[in-house]
Amino acid sequence: QVRLVQSGPDVRRPGASVNVSCKTSGYSFTSGGISWVRQAPGQGLEWMGWIHVTNGATVYAPKFQGRLTLTRETSTTTVFMELKSLRVDDSAVYYCARDGDSPLDHWGQGTLVSVSS
Amino acid sequence: EFVLTQSPATLSVSPGETATLSCKASESIGNNLVWYQQKPGQPPRLLVSGGSARAAGIPARFSGSRSGREFTLTISGLQSEDFAMYFCHQHNFSPRSFGQGTKVE
């Protein structure tokens, strides 16, 4: 079955960067794309960006332009998210989700990123 | 600026009753709207896509509909496992966006 398994929780200082990985399996990796969505504690969902896993094309929400980088490694069917210049309000659970037969049809388990001085 | 407005913020219903959730787009998005359910500590789960198509394995008590720019998720005969947060999501415009969520309690 389709699975997206994310890397573990992370704690960072303000100004640092964080990298979260999303290992996919159970489907043809090169069909469709992967979106990243975050959720601050007790808050709603926020779409951050998307990567086309075949050609590496990316679309970023304007809010994250310049700070967010999405990449993929087709040999390991893994997608990576890097967020730079972290702020305290970047503390959130970060999810990867597949854009497959339907938008965001399968999700990773989430990765808690805490930003604190 | 495109806005997706979800209402109500909280919906109090009893088991067996019907819950009606709304999501209104500030501009036409066609049928490019999806509904998700989220329980505490879990990622969202896809319920309905294309405005009205149930995802695989989703019970028939969940139904989606559209009237112009307004989308509705109806949960008929609420069961205990249906008490959760529900989010709508539009994928017509970039950046994609979510409604603020409705808590069904």
GROMACS .gro file of N, CA, C and O in nm, chain B residues 8 14 37 46 60 82 88 104:
model
   32
  125PRO      N    1  -1.965   2.609   1.021
  125PRO     CA    2  -1.926   2.691   1.135
  125PRO      C    3  -1.791   2.647   1.189
  125PRO      O    4  -1.738   2.544   1.145
  131SER      N    5  -2.544   1.537   1.799
  131SER     CA    6  -2.554   1.411   1.874
  131SER      C    7  -2.536   1.294   1.779
  131SER      O    8  -2.565   1.305   1.659
  154GLN      N    9  -1.072   1.478   0.696
  154GLN     CA   10  -1.104   1.460   0.837
  154GLN      C   11  -0.971   1.446   0.912
  154GLN      O   12  -0.878   1.379   0.863
  163LEU      N   13  -0.819   1.184   0.359
  163LEU     CA   14  -0.902   1.227   0.246
  163LEU      C   15  -1.041   1.165   0.255
  163LEU      O   16  -1.055   1.044   0.272
  177ALA      N   17  -2.051   0.563   0.307
  177ALA     CA   18  -2.150   0.636   0.227
  177ALA      C   19  -2.220   0.746   0.305
  177ALA      O   20  -2.285   0.832   0.245
  199ASP      N   21  -1.687   0.978   1.407
  199ASP     CA   22  -1.693   1.093   1.317
  199ASP      C   23  -1.666   1.225   1.387
  199ASP      O   24  -1.653   1.329   1.322
  205CYS      N   25  -1.160   2.185   0.450
  205CYS     CA   26  -1.170   2.185   0.305
  205CYS      C   27  -1.040   2.241   0.248
  205CYS      O   28  -0.966   2.312   0.316
  221VAL      N   29  -1.639   1.909   1.473
  221VAL     CA   30  -1.767   1.843   1.498
  221VAL      C   31  -1.757   1.775   1.634
  221VAL      O   32  -1.673   1.687   1.654
   0.00000   0.00000   0.00000
